Structure formats: C-alpha cells, structure tokens
C-alpha cells in the first residue's frame, strides 16, 4: 500500500494536507523480503501504475553468523510521469557490400578495433547476424536482446550501433549492462 500511495498521491483527509505523487519509488529488501519487493514491483507494473526502471542485486554485510545477506533494489518510475520520446524513429537503409574475412570463429569475430571502426564493418556483421536469426526462425521481432562487451575501446559506440540496429530489426526490449559492460565468454 505504501508504494501505491507514493505513486498515486494521497488526497487530503481530515486535518492532513494532500500529498502529490512522486515520480520515482525505490524498493529495497534483504533476505526473505526480496520476494515481496519483486512481487510489489511486478504488480504495480502489471497494473500500469509504474514501470520497473532498474533492478540491482548485491551482498550486504550483516551482524550475526551469516555475515552477508542478499539485497535487492527495485526502482519504479510512475507511468503517468513518463515522457514520450520525440523525434523520428524511421528506419533508414544503406547499401553495402560484403567485407572479406568477416567470419567468426569459436571465440567471436576477432579483429583489431580499427577494423571494427571501418565503414559498415560492424553494421554488416550485426545485420548479417539478425538475418541469420530470422532465417532460422528465431523470433527477433518483438523479442529481447542482451547487449554488452568487455569495456575495451569502441565498446560504447558499438553498443549504441547494435541497439539502434536492434530497434530497426523490430526488437522490443534491450538489456544493456551498466556502461555497456557484461561478462564475455
């Protein structure tokens, strides 16, 4: 009820003034309370009152024999406060040609950064990956893609490009690591 009251606001009652809604609510829980925080966040999102903006987990030091306990933080954004994106999301098409040597091995596409930064190099590789997924029946349109890298030079630029191409290919949800960092094999 408290999270809902923060997101909806509270009308004036008796001698108490009305309280306006807040745009962000952060739920934090430890140990066995984690499932409650997740349930509340999921319920408020399902009801259309809020959107789950982020979920973070960590270990928290506590006194006692356990020494550490899991901790979760769920950040909710009030749906009514979300602003619509402006600008064009029109998909553009650019003609390119195949690039020699674009064949990934068991550990991915191994090339020097300067090669990846070349005209249409990464774009060709990413689009060919989407084309292969679609050709094998993977439901890309409306799907979810996880994007991230190891943080080396060009990682953030490559992540932006992959995100844009994902949207152009109909991907609905993108999961991107903080600063575009995610564990790589």
mmCIF file of C-alpha atoms in Angstrom:
data_model
loop_
_atom_site.group_PDB
_atom_site.id
_atom_site.type_symbol
_atom_site.label_atom_id
_atom_site.label_comp_id
_atom_site.label_asym_id
_atom_site.label_seq_id
_atom_site.Cartn_x
_atom_site.Cartn_y
_atom_site.Cartn_z
ATOM 1 C CA UNK A 1 0.000 0.000 0.000
ATOM 2 C CA UNK A 2 2.812 2.438 0.779
ATOM 3 C CA UNK A 3 4.397 2.158 -2.682
ATOM 4 C CA UNK A 4 0.985 2.639 -4.310
ATOM 5 C CA UNK A 5 0.291 5.725 -2.138
ATOM 6 C CA UNK A 6 3.626 7.255 -3.148
ATOM 7 C CA UNK A 7 2.889 6.680 -6.850
ATOM 8 C CA UNK A 8 -0.765 7.778 -6.771
ATOM 9 C CA UNK A 9 -0.514 10.504 -4.154
ATOM 10 C CA UNK A 10 -2.757 10.820 -1.123
ATOM 11 C CA UNK A 11 -5.890 13.027 -1.062
ATOM 12 C CA UNK A 12 -6.468 15.472 1.795
ATOM 13 C CA UNK A 13 -8.182 13.829 4.734
ATOM 14 C CA UNK A 14 -9.420 15.374 7.949
ATOM 15 C CA UNK A 15 -6.721 17.835 9.022
ATOM 16 C CA UNK A 16 -3.975 16.309 6.852
ATOM 17 C CA UNK A 17 -2.973 18.010 3.598
ATOM 18 C CA UNK A 18 -2.967 16.139 0.290
ATOM 19 C CA UNK A 19 0.334 14.639 -0.798
ATOM 20 C CA UNK A 20 1.196 14.709 -4.506
ATOM 21 C CA UNK A 21 2.503 11.590 -6.243
ATOM 22 C CA UNK A 22 6.236 11.068 -6.577
ATOM 23 C CA UNK A 23 7.850 10.098 -9.890
ATOM 24 C CA UNK A 24 10.314 7.525 -8.514
ATOM 25 C CA UNK A 25 9.929 4.899 -5.800
ATOM 26 C CA UNK A 26 12.860 2.735 -4.718
ATOM 27 C CA UNK A 27 12.121 -0.593 -3.047
ATOM 28 C CA UNK A 28 14.989 -2.214 -1.123
ATOM 29 C CA UNK A 29 14.807 -5.609 0.521
ATOM 30 C CA UNK A 30 17.114 -8.054 2.298
ATOM 31 C CA UNK A 31 16.989 -11.841 2.506
ATOM 32 C CA UNK A 32 13.500 -13.329 2.686
ATOM 33 C CA UNK A 33 11.854 -9.960 1.939
ATOM 34 C CA UNK A 34 13.302 -9.957 -1.607
ATOM 35 C CA UNK A 35 10.340 -11.897 -2.992
ATOM 36 C CA UNK A 36 7.953 -9.289 -1.530
ATOM 37 C CA UNK A 37 9.812 -6.381 -3.187
ATOM 38 C CA UNK A 38 9.780 -8.250 -6.511
ATOM 39 C CA UNK A 39 6.065 -9.019 -6.157
ATOM 40 C CA UNK A 40 5.206 -5.386 -5.363
ATOM 41 C CA UNK A 41 7.260 -4.074 -8.293
ATOM 42 C CA UNK A 42 5.761 -6.615 -10.688
ATOM 43 C CA UNK A 43 2.215 -5.970 -9.501
ATOM 44 C CA UNK A 44 2.495 -2.185 -9.844
ATOM 45 C CA UNK A 45 3.949 -2.573 -13.334
ATOM 46 C CA UNK A 46 1.253 -5.082 -14.356
ATOM 47 C CA UNK A 47 -1.444 -2.686 -13.156
ATOM 48 C CA UNK A 48 0.063 0.077 -15.303
ATOM 49 C CA UNK A 49 0.888 2.335 -12.368
ATOM 50 C CA UNK A 50 4.681 2.119 -12.701
ATOM 51 C CA UNK A 51 7.489 0.828 -14.875
ATOM 52 C CA UNK A 52 10.404 -1.121 -13.436
ATOM 53 C CA UNK A 53 13.330 1.132 -14.360
ATOM 54 C CA UNK A 54 16.095 -0.987 -12.845
ATOM 55 C CA UNK A 55 16.815 -3.968 -10.635
ATOM 56 C CA UNK A 56 20.123 -4.241 -8.786
ATOM 57 C CA UNK A 57 21.365 -7.039 -6.566
ATOM 58 C CA UNK A 58 24.314 -7.231 -4.194
ATOM 59 C CA UNK A 59 25.534 -8.840 -0.993
ATOM 60 C CA UNK A 60 25.156 -6.766 2.175
ATOM 61 C CA UNK A 61 27.225 -7.248 5.324
ATOM 62 C CA UNK A 62 25.141 -8.036 8.397
ATOM 63 C CA UNK A 63 25.897 -8.889 12.002
ATOM 64 C CA UNK A 64 25.471 -12.487 13.042
ATOM 65 C CA UNK A 65 26.535 -15.906 11.820
ATOM 66 C CA UNK A 66 25.537 -15.330 8.177
ATOM 67 C CA UNK A 67 27.931 -12.322 7.741
ATOM 68 C CA UNK A 68 26.301 -11.484 4.347
ATOM 69 C CA UNK A 69 22.757 -11.460 3.027
ATOM 70 C CA UNK A 70 21.387 -10.901 -0.453
ATOM 71 C CA UNK A 71 19.979 -7.434 -1.130
ATOM 72 C CA UNK A 72 17.788 -6.207 -3.992
ATOM 73 C CA UNK A 73 16.891 -2.690 -5.091
ATOM 74 C CA UNK A 74 13.940 -2.218 -7.459
ATOM 75 C CA UNK A 75 13.476 1.281 -8.902
ATOM 76 C CA UNK A 76 9.950 2.113 -10.100
ATOM 77 C CA UNK A 77 9.044 5.092 -12.301
ATOM 78 C CA UNK A 78 5.488 6.434 -12.180
ATOM 79 C CA UNK A 79 3.863 5.669 -15.542
ATOM 80 C CA UNK A 80 1.971 8.973 -15.686
ATOM 81 C CA UNK A 81 5.262 10.888 -15.330
ATOM 82 C CA UNK A 82 6.978 9.180 -18.257
ATOM 83 C CA UNK A 83 7.605 11.452 -21.187
ATOM 84 C CA UNK A 84 7.091 10.273 -24.718
ATOM 85 C CA UNK A 85 10.189 10.216 -26.885
ATOM 86 C CA UNK A 86 10.263 12.809 -29.574
ATOM 87 C CA UNK A 87 11.990 12.630 -32.886
ATOM 88 C CA UNK A 88 11.889 10.224 -35.751
ATOM 89 C CA UNK A 89 12.452 6.530 -35.280
ATOM 90 C CA UNK A 90 12.167 5.909 -39.001
ATOM 91 C CA UNK A 91 14.350 3.060 -40.224
ATOM 92 C CA UNK A 92 16.834 4.004 -42.913
ATOM 93 C CA UNK A 93 18.540 1.628 -45.327
ATOM 94 C CA UNK A 94 22.103 1.874 -46.557
ATOM 95 C CA UNK A 95 23.546 -0.210 -49.368
ATOM 96 C CA UNK A 96 26.774 -2.024 -48.561
ATOM 97 C CA UNK A 97 28.912 -4.800 -49.976
ATOM 98 C CA UNK A 98 30.236 -7.967 -48.333
ATOM 99 C CA UNK A 99 33.505 -7.473 -46.461
ATOM 100 C CA UNK A 100 36.263 -10.059 -46.822
ATOM 101 C CA UNK A 101 37.186 -12.002 -43.678
ATOM 102 C CA UNK A 102 34.004 -11.418 -41.710
ATOM 103 C CA UNK A 103 33.752 -14.943 -40.400
ATOM 104 C CA UNK A 104 33.531 -15.515 -36.659
ATOM 105 C CA UNK A 105 35.413 -18.333 -35.007
ATOM 106 C CA UNK A 106 34.668 -20.143 -31.754
ATOM 107 C CA UNK A 107 35.514 -17.023 -29.740
ATOM 108 C CA UNK A 108 33.688 -14.470 -31.862
ATOM 109 C CA UNK A 109 34.768 -12.078 -34.559
ATOM 110 C CA UNK A 110 38.405 -11.341 -33.713
ATOM 111 C CA UNK A 111 39.689 -8.233 -35.459
ATOM 112 C CA UNK A 112 41.584 -5.127 -34.416
ATOM 113 C CA UNK A 113 39.449 -2.222 -33.198
ATOM 114 C CA UNK A 114 40.454 -0.128 -36.196
ATOM 115 C CA UNK A 115 38.915 -2.789 -38.474
ATOM 116 C CA UNK A 116 35.639 -2.783 -36.493
ATOM 117 C CA UNK A 117 35.537 1.005 -36.793
ATOM 118 C CA UNK A 118 35.796 0.832 -40.599
ATOM 119 C CA UNK A 119 32.889 1.933 -42.789
ATOM 120 C CA UNK A 120 29.975 -0.531 -42.476
ATOM 121 C CA UNK A 121 32.149 -3.262 -40.917
ATOM 122 C CA UNK A 122 30.225 -3.645 -37.676
ATOM 123 C CA UNK A 123 26.928 -2.725 -39.343
ATOM 124 C CA UNK A 124 27.328 -5.544 -41.904
ATOM 125 C CA UNK A 125 28.203 -8.073 -39.222
ATOM 126 C CA UNK A 126 25.309 -7.107 -36.938
ATOM 127 C CA UNK A 127 22.758 -7.131 -39.774
ATOM 128 C CA UNK A 128 24.018 -10.492 -41.043
ATOM 129 C CA UNK A 129 23.542 -11.839 -37.506
ATOM 130 C CA UNK A 130 19.936 -10.579 -37.442
ATOM 131 C CA UNK A 131 19.350 -12.014 -40.922
ATOM 132 C CA UNK A 132 20.681 -15.422 -39.805
ATOM 133 C CA UNK A 133 18.494 -15.382 -36.676
ATOM 134 C CA UNK A 134 15.392 -14.573 -38.721
ATOM 135 C CA UNK A 135 16.251 -17.222 -41.347
ATOM 136 C CA UNK A 136 16.413 -19.907 -38.647
ATOM 137 C CA UNK A 137 13.047 -18.925 -37.151
ATOM 138 C CA UNK A 138 14.267 -17.042 -34.084
ATOM 139 C CA UNK A 139 11.521 -14.524 -33.197
ATOM 140 C CA UNK A 140 13.582 -11.325 -33.394
ATOM 141 C CA UNK A 141 10.619 -9.001 -33.919
ATOM 142 C CA UNK A 142 9.107 -8.213 -30.538
ATOM 143 C CA UNK A 143 11.944 -10.107 -28.855
ATOM 144 C CA UNK A 144 14.636 -9.260 -26.327
ATOM 145 C CA UNK A 145 18.361 -8.757 -26.977
ATOM 146 C CA UNK A 146 21.158 -8.582 -24.396
ATOM 147 C CA UNK A 147 23.992 -6.223 -25.389
ATOM 148 C CA UNK A 148 27.339 -5.712 -23.701
ATOM 149 C CA UNK A 149 31.052 -6.127 -24.052
ATOM 150 C CA UNK A 150 34.300 -6.192 -22.122
ATOM 151 C CA UNK A 151 34.790 -2.425 -21.939
ATOM 152 C CA UNK A 152 37.614 -2.012 -24.387
ATOM 153 C CA UNK A 153 37.898 0.956 -26.709
ATOM 154 C CA UNK A 154 34.893 1.338 -29.070
ATOM 155 C CA UNK A 155 32.661 -0.728 -26.742
ATOM 156 C CA UNK A 156 30.186 2.106 -26.031
ATOM 157 C CA UNK A 157 29.993 3.178 -29.687
ATOM 158 C CA UNK A 158 29.467 -0.414 -30.813
ATOM 159 C CA UNK A 159 26.742 -0.857 -28.183
ATOM 160 C CA UNK A 160 24.906 2.234 -29.454
ATOM 161 C CA UNK A 161 25.085 0.972 -33.023
ATOM 162 C CA UNK A 162 23.855 -2.520 -32.073
ATOM 163 C CA UNK A 163 20.997 -1.007 -30.042
ATOM 164 C CA UNK A 164 19.874 1.142 -32.987
ATOM 165 C CA UNK A 165 20.063 -1.788 -35.394
ATOM 166 C CA UNK A 166 18.154 -3.970 -32.921
ATOM 167 C CA UNK A 167 15.277 -1.484 -32.850
ATOM 168 C CA UNK A 168 15.379 -1.254 -36.662
ATOM 169 C CA UNK A 169 15.021 -5.045 -36.799
ATOM 170 C CA UNK A 170 11.936 -4.974 -34.564
ATOM 171 C CA UNK A 171 13.489 -5.912 -31.211
ATOM 172 C CA UNK A 172 11.183 -4.712 -28.440
ATOM 173 C CA UNK A 173 13.381 -4.985 -25.335
ATOM 174 C CA UNK A 174 17.103 -4.279 -24.927
ATOM 175 C CA UNK A 175 19.077 -5.307 -21.853
ATOM 176 C CA UNK A 176 22.319 -3.344 -21.728
ATOM 177 C CA UNK A 177 24.896 -3.643 -18.957
ATOM 178 C CA UNK A 178 25.962 -0.560 -16.977
ATOM 179 C CA UNK A 179 28.424 1.365 -19.151
ATOM 180 C CA UNK A 180 27.801 -1.359 -21.773
ATOM 181 C CA UNK A 181 29.791 -3.859 -19.681
ATOM 182 C CA UNK A 182 28.762 -7.503 -19.449
ATOM 183 C CA UNK A 183 30.747 -10.644 -18.981
ATOM 184 C CA UNK A 184 32.008 -12.072 -22.237
ATOM 185 C CA UNK A 185 32.973 -15.718 -22.806
#
